[in-house]
Amino acid sequence: MTDSKYFTTTKKGEIFELKAELNSDKKEKKKEAVKKVIASMTVGKDVSALFPDVVNCMQTDNLELKKLVYLYLMNYAKSQPDMAIMAVNTFVKDCEDPNPLIRALAVRTMGCIRVDKITEYLCEPLRKCLKDEDPYVRKTAAVCVAKLHDINAQLVEDQGFLDTLKDLISDSNPMVVANAVAALSEIAESHPNSNLLDLNPQTINKLLTALNECTEWGQIFILDCLANYTPRDDRESQSICERVTPRLSHANSAVVLSAVKVLMKFMEMLPKDLDYYGTLLKKLAPPLVTLLSAEPELQYVALRNINLIVQKRPEILKHEMKVFFVKYNDPIYVKLEKLDIMIRLASQANIAQVLAELKEYATEVDVDFVRKAVRAIGRCAIKVEQSAERCVSTLLDLIQTKVNYVVQEAIVVIKDIFRKYPNKYESVIATLCENLDSLDEPEARAAMIWIVGEYAERIDNADELLESFLEGFHDESTQVQLQLLTAIVKLFLKKPTETQELVQQVLSLATQDSDNPDLRDRGYIYWRLLSTDPVAAKEVVLAEKPLISEETDLIEPTLLEELICHIGTLASVYHKPPSAFVEGSRGVQHRRLPPRAGSVESAESPDVGQSGPSEAPPAVIPSQGDLLGDLLNLDLAPPTATVPSVQPSMQMGAMDLLGGGLDSLLGGDIGGSPSMGAGLGAAPTAMPAALGGAPPVGGGLGDLFDLGGGVGMPTGFYVVPKTLWLPAMKAKGLEISGTFARRGGIIQMDMSLTNKAMSVMTDFAIQFNRNSFGLAPAGPLQVLTPLSPNQTIDVSLPLSTSGPVMKMEPLNNLQVAVKNNIDVFYFSCQFPLSLLFVEDGKMERQVFLATWKDIPNDNEAQFQIKDIHLNSDAASNKLQGSNIFTIAKRTVEGQDMLYQSIKLTNSIWVLAEMRVQTGNPNYTLSIKCRAPEVCQFVYQCYEMVLKN
Amino acid sequence: MIGGLFIYNHKGEVLISRVYRDDIGRNAVDAFRVNVIHARQQVRSPVTNIARTSFFHVKRSNIWLAAVTKQNVNAAMVFEFLYKMCDVMTAYFGKISEENIKNNFVLIYELLDEILDFGYPQNSETGALKTFITQQGIKSQTKEEQSQITSQVTGQIGWRREGIKYRRNELFLDVLESVNLLMSPQGQVLSAHVSGRVVMKSYLSGMPECKFGMNDKIVIDKQGKGGTTDDTGKSELGGSGKQSIAIDDCTFHQCVRLSKFDSERSISFIPPDGEYELMRYRTTKDIILPFRVIPLVREVGRTKLEVKVVIKSNFKPSLLAQKIEVRIPTPLNTSGVQVICMKGKAKYKASENAIVWKIKRMAGMKESQISAEIELLPTNDKKKWARPPISMNFEVPFAPSGLKVRYLKVFEPKLNYSDHDVIKWVRYIGRSGIYETRC
């Protein structure tokens, strides 16, 4: 075979010649011609002009020729949609072929032709192929559904292919299952809220069975899908882990990494004191190490992932330092990654070895690698205090080599070491000063200047040194200029007598001759400080600096959690969330680890874990457009109507504290702020489902119940445990969880604000959108102290019901905006209607009877409350705690009938009749109200109160 | 998933381009050429993101294979797939070269259509593929044959077809180990590990059920407790008399039942026909280091280096090591080298900046030495010579990890042959991996 000749035809009349050959009678000649066409296509030549001639060759018995024609079709059909129709007949015929390979080929190719007219014809053959007797055809058809969905999602839904695809998960053939899972996962990604991949224990079991039997690729699809599931409890989590661990011995690294992902995620749910937890940790290390003997490209992927795993669970690999030692022949990308991990694993136990290695690396050839090695030595010094001295002396040795970039890098890290261990290693300053001239990089110059300024009192010729920098002040980079300005001011404050001239020189350079605003501002501030109050200047400029932290460049915890859920994928290689590099809606869904076992967080409803769509709560997060519109309305739309509606809520005490802040919160900021997109995200997160009747899981709930807060209430208002309202992911690190309570007639919104970012948060303020019952803050949000990283603060916000009213969908939806010094964030939550049940809701009997009759029967709604094991008296007592008052009780044939009344804050009366049959745990509830839309929510309150 | 797959020659010309997803356009082909193949500097990462499109690449000789995607794909899977693609191509037409790719481009397109569907890897076992991608058409098959093919491609045992028959049932086991070492100049072991592979060539009839046993510490200890220590054969290799070895980790070919290994640590499987890799493993404890390298480098003034290297073989005197090669790096400004060695041949190779010392054979417990004088050109380069490590290559007829095959039992209940009728061959080869001593 010498097919390479097809690549060399570059004559002029080529297309014309090919045309003739394609229409030749001889089969061989035809085939030759098609091969030439494909070769030209590969090289990038446009051979679309031959479309009709190539399609004519389609009707053939020769499979090789047929495949070539199909290949051509896939490439050019889109540019010639009308002519592509010519091919339809052959496709449809081939889908009926007795040979399964040809049926599959036809359906596979047809799915790749993105022409609307063709896809219409695809539906019938596809439907047949999905139910084909041959597994090879079924597995191909399964993928074809995903293809079709990519072309026309609506068509796939209308034709019911999704259900057929779901059925294939129970197929007897493992490869069909795997492909169906892959197709469903992909389709589900573009419908984040759909219930498409209905993962429940039964389907999980099916997947785990198929996992043992299918191809290596199928195992990857299944494991990646499993990783989206959130087990109900630790026991389920453990049993899945047990069935996934054997995959760690698979020869395919991708199978191993995907298994690691599942285990890392599900491990979160296991209690730490469980024996199995320890076993699992031990099992994870060897396969991760083995990945490092794979080909270099895979090593790179593995190392990027290990970097994440080490940050999340350092204990897994803490004894494996040696395997990350760099080999001389490793590709540079492997070397750099290994170095990163070495620093993360460095500890007192292994620091001697690590340092010896790093010193070795600092003499290598690759500049980036050497720099990183030097920097790593500094990091070790900061991380492991015992080693600091050795690190410093190693760095001094390296400075002696006089290799320019080594010296510069060393000086930069030594600056950090000074910051970490003040007054300890200043003896080396003299050596550093010797190298002043060789520094040509801004970072190194700035570091050196900082050192001179900081220790000016110990360096005799500090003024000379700094003066030498001053000569070329305007040619320096901003970083160096700023540093130089500060250093000279420090020097002046320490040795005022000799340096007056110098400081004046630098101040005038910075303020008068510079056009950099930062530099000018800093210059002016120093100038005024010095001229008005030198003592204050001293306090400001020479203030004690906070120690720098040990671990730098750690990935932010929330991002880390998300990346752990993406182990093995590109996101884990880039260390960026998928939304940062994937276009469109795909993959933008944020993933979270399941709540940690045993921690208070477990009080969150499991659904917050995002991936368990089993109990999809009503989608109440408004789409970005909606909320944007709504909030803008408050301020911008018809001014006469909206301005007063904002006013009252602002007067509720928020005004004095926040003043203009709120204005900008609602007005200006919303306008063009890019943070809107970030805050709202394109992908709605599942909302807390606690209201929907899902009993919250986990222990420790008692702590959360604020029962003591009731003022003279018989049994107390039932408070739903706090649920996550605003995930940190969407709010630049601010996490808010909360609940509502009614205490002594006052409505309160209890929130826990957690700072998961790396910096301090201040200036909190809150505002509500208009809502169905006019809820509005009755005072400012009381967060008086700044919220430092990882700190949580609990606040109780009193609410009034005199705010502006607008009917929401659902009725109890509340849209909230929270502002801090970073940005404005939006979320929405639902409050239990019982919040609005007032204390004087007990109706007179007579009035009750009259009203009951008065309300039309159409307004009556009936509900079943299941599984209540209370007698009618206990129930009525319980309900009274939530201001649901029993007015009368009647017993008819062993059935207790309770008549009850409720009054809402907006003076709407709700009447109810509850039938309780002794021995039957199911109550029947009839609710009557003039505003029938509240019935559903009243029923929810009943259920919630009675079940807790 | 994978959006497209391109193959380029060293100049960056496209040899194969197959697009699977609509979001990948023709311009992606050029983007990779311009930004990666034609880029001036060394490749800094095997994954490149250009304009929100991610490119994964591997190189085989001077051929570039690139997979392209716009989604958050499983990166490990993409690389595994690219390697697999190389394996499949090699199995079909030998070495991956521009010539071979051009000659087989129709076949490659056919393969790409089969093993990647909408960017999802499908069955890529060469054994199965060869049954129906033959470049000869498939019209001639009977209905039974067709369904046999499809059930094999999609089935639980996708790697083996039914109805294989051999007159002589025979199998070959090769234990191939590569021993890796990083040693400090003072002779301290900085890191050492053995990565081993058990490669099997099976010529067995029917669907044989196999069970493989080795001196795995965990298994032996378990049996020891049970009181069935029938395995008293003394280790005759490598000089150390240890009975069992601690395996850090192992991975298996997909034919091995992993859940069984996980629960009972037994290795059972139905093997593919012909040659394949049964398992890989890694050990770090009690490794027999076949050679010890003792370097001595002395800088005499600024223009001369004296190097003396002693190698000592550390295994049974009755065994012979082969293909021994010691590579001593020399500085870039070397002007001349004089070498004296006791055994073998040594040469200074200016193009490789190294002295290469070759010895054909060497018995165990022996010692040999080389000394060299290196003349240097005076330079004003301030940077000191980095002194790359001295590396070594060799081959020894034993397993440096101490691994021993205890048994490989074959059961085929349906056919008329038993375990005793199968002819079995076992061979151990230990090679140097990255075997370096710093100097």
PDB file of N, CA and C in Angstrom, chain B residues 202-268:
ATOM      1  N   SER B 202       0.447 -15.640  25.543  1.00  0.00           N
ATOM      2  CA  SER B 202      -0.327 -16.858  25.747  1.00  0.00           C
ATOM      3  C   SER B 202      -0.801 -17.424  24.424  1.00  0.00           C
ATOM      4  N   TYR B 203      -0.598 -18.697  24.271  1.00  0.00           N
ATOM      5  CA  TYR B 203      -1.116 -19.407  23.096  1.00  0.00           C
ATOM      6  C   TYR B 203      -1.937 -20.560  23.637  1.00  0.00           C
ATOM      7  N   LEU B 204      -3.153 -20.235  24.078  1.00  0.00           N
ATOM      8  CA  LEU B 204      -3.973 -21.221  24.769  1.00  0.00           C
ATOM      9  C   LEU B 204      -5.296 -21.356  24.039  1.00  0.00           C
ATOM     10  N   SER B 205      -5.846 -22.555  24.032  1.00  0.00           N
ATOM     11  CA  SER B 205      -7.104 -22.790  23.334  1.00  0.00           C
ATOM     12  C   SER B 205      -8.289 -22.417  24.219  1.00  0.00           C
ATOM     13  N   GLY B 206      -9.363 -22.069  23.572  1.00  0.00           N
ATOM     14  CA  GLY B 206     -10.623 -21.839  24.275  1.00  0.00           C
ATOM     15  C   GLY B 206     -10.619 -20.577  25.110  1.00  0.00           C
ATOM     16  N   MET B 207     -11.376 -20.611  26.211  1.00  0.00           N
ATOM     17  CA  MET B 207     -11.452 -19.461  27.122  1.00  0.00           C
ATOM     18  C   MET B 207     -10.842 -19.873  28.454  1.00  0.00           C
ATOM     19  N   PRO B 208      -9.528 -19.963  28.535  1.00  0.00           N
ATOM     20  CA  PRO B 208      -8.909 -20.509  29.746  1.00  0.00           C
ATOM     21  C   PRO B 208      -8.985 -19.535  30.920  1.00  0.00           C
ATOM     22  N   GLU B 209      -9.216 -20.100  32.067  1.00  0.00           N
ATOM     23  CA  GLU B 209      -9.287 -19.339  33.307  1.00  0.00           C
ATOM     24  C   GLU B 209      -7.912 -19.475  33.946  1.00  0.00           C
ATOM     25  N   CYS B 210      -7.240 -18.361  34.180  1.00  0.00           N
ATOM     26  CA  CYS B 210      -5.879 -18.451  34.709  1.00  0.00           C
ATOM     27  C   CYS B 210      -5.788 -17.864  36.115  1.00  0.00           C
ATOM     28  N   LYS B 211      -4.823 -18.386  36.850  1.00  0.00           N
ATOM     29  CA  LYS B 211      -4.575 -17.858  38.180  1.00  0.00           C
ATOM     30  C   LYS B 211      -3.074 -17.695  38.326  1.00  0.00           C
ATOM     31  N   PHE B 212      -2.668 -16.506  38.712  1.00  0.00           N
ATOM     32  CA  PHE B 212      -1.249 -16.187  38.764  1.00  0.00           C
ATOM     33  C   PHE B 212      -0.844 -15.966  40.212  1.00  0.00           C
ATOM     34  N   GLY B 213       0.300 -16.565  40.596  1.00  0.00           N
ATOM     35  CA  GLY B 213       0.751 -16.385  41.973  1.00  0.00           C
ATOM     36  C   GLY B 213       2.208 -16.001  42.016  1.00  0.00           C
ATOM     37  N   MET B 214       2.533 -15.100  42.940  1.00  0.00           N
ATOM     38  CA  MET B 214       3.925 -14.707  43.103  1.00  0.00           C
ATOM     39  C   MET B 214       4.226 -14.613  44.588  1.00  0.00           C
ATOM     40  N   ASN B 215       5.477 -14.347  44.915  1.00  0.00           N
ATOM     41  CA  ASN B 215       5.848 -14.313  46.335  1.00  0.00           C
ATOM     42  C   ASN B 215       5.494 -12.971  46.969  1.00  0.00           C
ATOM     43  N   ASP B 216       4.252 -12.608  46.857  1.00  0.00           N
ATOM     44  CA  ASP B 216       3.728 -11.383  47.458  1.00  0.00           C
ATOM     45  C   ASP B 216       3.656 -11.574  48.970  1.00  0.00           C
ATOM     46  N   LYS B 217       4.244 -10.653  49.706  1.00  0.00           N
ATOM     47  CA  LYS B 217       4.362 -10.801  51.160  1.00  0.00           C
ATOM     48  C   LYS B 217       3.003 -11.012  51.827  1.00  0.00           C
ATOM     49  N   ILE B 218       2.028 -10.241  51.370  1.00  0.00           N
ATOM     50  CA  ILE B 218       0.717 -10.313  52.005  1.00  0.00           C
ATOM     51  C   ILE B 218       0.118 -11.709  51.858  1.00  0.00           C
ATOM     52  N   VAL B 219       0.272 -12.300  50.651  1.00  0.00           N
ATOM     53  CA  VAL B 219      -0.286 -13.628  50.408  1.00  0.00           C
ATOM     54  C   VAL B 219       0.466 -14.677  51.216  1.00  0.00           C
ATOM     55  N   ILE B 220       1.798 -14.580  51.157  1.00  0.00           N
ATOM     56  CA  ILE B 220       2.623 -15.574  51.846  1.00  0.00           C
ATOM     57  C   ILE B 220       2.348 -15.540  53.354  1.00  0.00           C
ATOM     58  N   ASP B 221       2.293 -14.336  53.896  1.00  0.00           N
ATOM     59  CA  ASP B 221       2.036 -14.210  55.335  1.00  0.00           C
ATOM     60  C   ASP B 221       0.698 -14.815  55.699  1.00  0.00           C
ATOM     61  N   LYS B 222      -0.271 -14.594  54.832  1.00  0.00           N
ATOM     62  CA  LYS B 222      -1.606 -15.112  55.119  1.00  0.00           C
ATOM     63  C   LYS B 222      -1.572 -16.632  55.118  1.00  0.00           C
ATOM     64  N   GLN B 223      -0.873 -17.183  54.124  1.00  0.00           N
ATOM     65  CA  GLN B 223      -0.786 -18.633  54.042  1.00  0.00           C
ATOM     66  C   GLN B 223       0.018 -19.183  55.203  1.00  0.00           C
ATOM     67  N   GLY B 224       1.063 -18.462  55.564  1.00  0.00           N
ATOM     68  CA  GLY B 224       1.904 -18.898  56.672  1.00  0.00           C
ATOM     69  C   GLY B 224       1.076 -19.109  57.923  1.00  0.00           C
ATOM     70  N   LYS B 225       0.146 -18.231  58.140  1.00  0.00           N
ATOM     71  CA  LYS B 225      -0.717 -18.343  59.313  1.00  0.00           C
ATOM     72  C   LYS B 225      -1.578 -19.579  59.203  1.00  0.00           C
ATOM     73  N   GLY B 226      -1.999 -19.893  57.980  1.00  0.00           N
ATOM     74  CA  GLY B 226      -2.840 -21.063  57.774  1.00  0.00           C
ATOM     75  C   GLY B 226      -2.066 -22.361  57.912  1.00  0.00           C
ATOM     76  N   GLY B 227      -0.742 -22.285  57.993  1.00  0.00           N
ATOM     77  CA  GLY B 227       0.053 -23.479  58.208  1.00  0.00           C
ATOM     78  C   GLY B 227       0.356 -24.259  56.950  1.00  0.00           C
ATOM     79  N   THR B 228       0.135 -23.676  55.792  1.00  0.00           N
ATOM     80  CA  THR B 228       0.400 -24.424  54.571  1.00  0.00           C
ATOM     81  C   THR B 228       1.631 -23.857  53.881  1.00  0.00           C
ATOM     82  N   THR B 229       2.768 -24.063  54.480  1.00  0.00           N
ATOM     83  CA  THR B 229       3.989 -23.542  53.875  1.00  0.00           C
ATOM     84  C   THR B 229       4.638 -24.621  53.026  1.00  0.00           C
ATOM     85  N   ASP B 230       4.042 -24.845  51.874  1.00  0.00           N
ATOM     86  CA  ASP B 230       4.613 -25.860  50.993  1.00  0.00           C
ATOM     87  C   ASP B 230       5.664 -25.246  50.086  1.00  0.00           C
ATOM     88  N   ASP B 231       5.723 -23.938  50.136  1.00  0.00           N
ATOM     89  CA  ASP B 231       6.634 -23.245  49.219  1.00  0.00           C
ATOM     90  C   ASP B 231       7.975 -23.098  49.890  1.00  0.00           C
ATOM     91  N   THR B 232       8.802 -24.139  49.816  1.00  0.00           N
ATOM     92  CA  THR B 232      10.077 -24.085  50.522  1.00  0.00           C
ATOM     93  C   THR B 232      11.246 -23.857  49.578  1.00  0.00           C
ATOM     94  N   GLY B 233      10.950 -23.688  48.310  1.00  0.00           N
ATOM     95  CA  GLY B 233      12.017 -23.469  47.332  1.00  0.00           C
ATOM     96  C   GLY B 233      12.855 -22.251  47.704  1.00  0.00           C
ATOM     97  N   LYS B 234      14.115 -22.436  47.795  1.00  0.00           N
ATOM     98  CA  LYS B 234      14.980 -21.346  48.211  1.00  0.00           C
ATOM     99  C   LYS B 234      15.227 -20.401  47.053  1.00  0.00           C
ATOM    100  N   SER B 235      15.274 -19.154  47.387  1.00  0.00           N
ATOM    101  CA  SER B 235      15.558 -18.195  46.322  1.00  0.00           C
ATOM    102  C   SER B 235      16.985 -18.392  45.869  1.00  0.00           C
ATOM    103  N   GLU B 236      17.156 -18.589  44.577  1.00  0.00           N
ATOM    104  CA  GLU B 236      18.500 -18.863  44.094  1.00  0.00           C
ATOM    105  C   GLU B 236      19.084 -17.658  43.392  1.00  0.00           C
ATOM    106  N   LEU B 237      18.326 -16.592  43.306  1.00  0.00           N
ATOM    107  CA  LEU B 237      18.788 -15.448  42.535  1.00  0.00           C
ATOM    108  C   LEU B 237      19.193 -14.306  43.439  1.00  0.00           C
ATOM    109  N   GLY B 238      20.075 -13.505  42.872  1.00  0.00           N
ATOM    110  CA  GLY B 238      20.349 -12.221  43.489  1.00  0.00           C
ATOM    111  C   GLY B 238      21.087 -12.287  44.812  1.00  0.00           C
ATOM    112  N   GLY B 239      21.264 -13.442  45.328  1.00  0.00           N
ATOM    113  CA  GLY B 239      22.057 -13.563  46.535  1.00  0.00           C
ATOM    114  C   GLY B 239      21.287 -13.352  47.820  1.00  0.00           C
ATOM    115  N   SER B 240      20.177 -12.695  47.802  1.00  0.00           N
ATOM    116  CA  SER B 240      19.454 -12.522  49.057  1.00  0.00           C
ATOM    117  C   SER B 240      18.446 -13.649  49.169  1.00  0.00           C
ATOM    118  N   GLY B 241      18.338 -14.199  50.333  1.00  0.00           N
ATOM    119  CA  GLY B 241      17.514 -15.387  50.470  1.00  0.00           C
ATOM    120  C   GLY B 241      16.106 -15.092  50.922  1.00  0.00           C
ATOM    121  N   LYS B 242      15.589 -13.927  50.621  1.00  0.00           N
ATOM    122  CA  LYS B 242      14.268 -13.610  51.165  1.00  0.00           C
ATOM    123  C   LYS B 242      13.168 -14.358  50.424  1.00  0.00           C
ATOM    124  N   GLN B 243      12.155 -14.677  51.166  1.00  0.00           N
ATOM    125  CA  GLN B 243      11.095 -15.522  50.648  1.00  0.00           C
ATOM    126  C   GLN B 243      10.013 -14.714  49.956  1.00  0.00           C
ATOM    127  N   SER B 244       9.735 -13.571  50.490  1.00  0.00           N
ATOM    128  CA  SER B 244       8.609 -12.827  49.934  1.00  0.00           C
ATOM    129  C   SER B 244       8.976 -11.358  49.833  1.00  0.00           C
ATOM    130  N   ILE B 245       8.251 -10.640  48.998  1.00  0.00           N
ATOM    131  CA  ILE B 245       8.569  -9.229  48.826  1.00  0.00           C
ATOM    132  C   ILE B 245       7.332  -8.379  49.099  1.00  0.00           C
ATOM    133  N   ALA B 246       7.618  -7.187  49.557  1.00  0.00           N
ATOM    134  CA  ALA B 246       6.509  -6.254  49.835  1.00  0.00           C
ATOM    135  C   ALA B 246       6.266  -5.416  48.582  1.00  0.00           C
ATOM    136  N   ILE B 247       5.087  -5.557  48.026  1.00  0.00           N
ATOM    137  CA  ILE B 247       4.763  -4.784  46.827  1.00  0.00           C
ATOM    138  C   ILE B 247       4.029  -3.517  47.243  1.00  0.00           C
ATOM    139  N   ASP B 248       4.562  -2.382  46.826  1.00  0.00           N
ATOM    140  CA  ASP B 248       3.946  -1.106  47.222  1.00  0.00           C
ATOM    141  C   ASP B 248       2.600  -0.925  46.559  1.00  0.00           C
ATOM    142  N   ASP B 249       2.557  -1.261  45.288  1.00  0.00           N
ATOM    143  CA  ASP B 249       1.321  -1.036  44.565  1.00  0.00           C
ATOM    144  C   ASP B 249       1.393  -1.812  43.268  1.00  0.00           C
ATOM    145  N   CYS B 250       0.260  -2.257  42.777  1.00  0.00           N
ATOM    146  CA  CYS B 250       0.278  -2.872  41.461  1.00  0.00           C
ATOM    147  C   CYS B 250      -0.981  -2.527  40.686  1.00  0.00           C
ATOM    148  N   THR B 251      -0.857  -2.549  39.386  1.00  0.00           N
ATOM    149  CA  THR B 251      -2.006  -2.310  38.527  1.00  0.00           C
ATOM    150  C   THR B 251      -2.091  -3.447  37.527  1.00  0.00           C
ATOM    151  N   PHE B 252      -3.303  -3.676  37.040  1.00  0.00           N
ATOM    152  CA  PHE B 252      -3.499  -4.850  36.206  1.00  0.00           C
ATOM    153  C   PHE B 252      -4.124  -4.530  34.862  1.00  0.00           C
ATOM    154  N   HIS B 253      -3.891  -5.423  33.933  1.00  0.00           N
ATOM    155  CA  HIS B 253      -4.581  -5.383  32.650  1.00  0.00           C
ATOM    156  C   HIS B 253      -6.071  -5.532  32.931  1.00  0.00           C
ATOM    157  N   GLN B 254      -6.880  -4.988  32.030  1.00  0.00           N
ATOM    158  CA  GLN B 254      -8.311  -4.997  32.336  1.00  0.00           C
ATOM    159  C   GLN B 254      -8.923  -6.398  32.391  1.00  0.00           C
ATOM    160  N   CYS B 255      -8.177  -7.436  31.988  1.00  0.00           N
ATOM    161  CA  CYS B 255      -8.743  -8.779  32.073  1.00  0.00           C
ATOM    162  C   CYS B 255      -8.769  -9.298  33.518  1.00  0.00           C
ATOM    163  N   VAL B 256      -7.976  -8.695  34.397  1.00  0.00           N
ATOM    164  CA  VAL B 256      -7.893  -9.206  35.771  1.00  0.00           C
ATOM    165  C   VAL B 256      -9.096  -8.728  36.589  1.00  0.00           C
ATOM    166  N   ARG B 257      -9.657  -9.653  37.366  1.00  0.00           N
ATOM    167  CA  ARG B 257     -10.818  -9.277  38.183  1.00  0.00           C
ATOM    168  C   ARG B 257     -10.344  -8.496  39.405  1.00  0.00           C
ATOM    169  N   LEU B 258     -10.531  -7.203  39.334  1.00  0.00           N
ATOM    170  CA  LEU B 258      -9.969  -6.329  40.370  1.00  0.00           C
ATOM    171  C   LEU B 258     -10.635  -6.541  41.716  1.00  0.00           C
ATOM    172  N   SER B 259     -11.947  -6.808  41.693  1.00  0.00           N
ATOM    173  CA  SER B 259     -12.622  -6.928  42.991  1.00  0.00           C
ATOM    174  C   SER B 259     -12.116  -8.162  43.725  1.00  0.00           C
ATOM    175  N   LYS B 260     -11.751  -9.187  42.954  1.00  0.00           N
ATOM    176  CA  LYS B 260     -11.232 -10.391  43.577  1.00  0.00           C
ATOM    177  C   LYS B 260      -9.851 -10.108  44.173  1.00  0.00           C
ATOM    178  N   PHE B 261      -9.067  -9.312  43.455  1.00  0.00           N
ATOM    179  CA  PHE B 261      -7.753  -8.972  43.979  1.00  0.00           C
ATOM    180  C   PHE B 261      -7.903  -8.144  45.247  1.00  0.00           C
ATOM    181  N   ASP B 262      -8.858  -7.254  45.213  1.00  0.00           N
ATOM    182  CA  ASP B 262      -9.075  -6.376  46.362  1.00  0.00           C
ATOM    183  C   ASP B 262      -9.475  -7.164  47.594  1.00  0.00           C
ATOM    184  N   SER B 263     -10.319  -8.167  47.406  1.00  0.00           N
ATOM    185  CA  SER B 263     -10.812  -8.888  48.577  1.00  0.00           C
ATOM    186  C   SER B 263      -9.898 -10.041  48.973  1.00  0.00           C
ATOM    187  N   GLU B 264      -9.406 -10.806  47.984  1.00  0.00           N
ATOM    188  CA  GLU B 264      -8.614 -11.999  48.352  1.00  0.00           C
ATOM    189  C   GLU B 264      -7.153 -11.883  47.975  1.00  0.00           C
ATOM    190  N   ARG B 265      -6.807 -10.826  47.273  1.00  0.00           N
ATOM    191  CA  ARG B 265      -5.467 -10.633  46.731  1.00  0.00           C
ATOM    192  C   ARG B 265      -5.056 -11.787  45.825  1.00  0.00           C
ATOM    193  N   SER B 266      -6.001 -12.378  45.121  1.00  0.00           N
ATOM    194  CA  SER B 266      -5.639 -13.393  44.150  1.00  0.00           C
ATOM    195  C   SER B 266      -5.825 -12.802  42.759  1.00  0.00           C
ATOM    196  N   ILE B 267      -4.948 -13.216  41.848  1.00  0.00           N
ATOM    197  CA  ILE B 267      -4.937 -12.628  40.511  1.00  0.00           C
ATOM    198  C   ILE B 267      -5.522 -13.640  39.538  1.00  0.00           C
ATOM    199  N   SER B 268      -6.778 -13.456  39.173  1.00  0.00           N
ATOM    200  CA  SER B 268      -7.390 -14.412  38.262  1.00  0.00           C
ATOM    201  C   SER B 268      -7.954 -13.684  37.052  1.00  0.00           C
TER     202      SER B 268
END
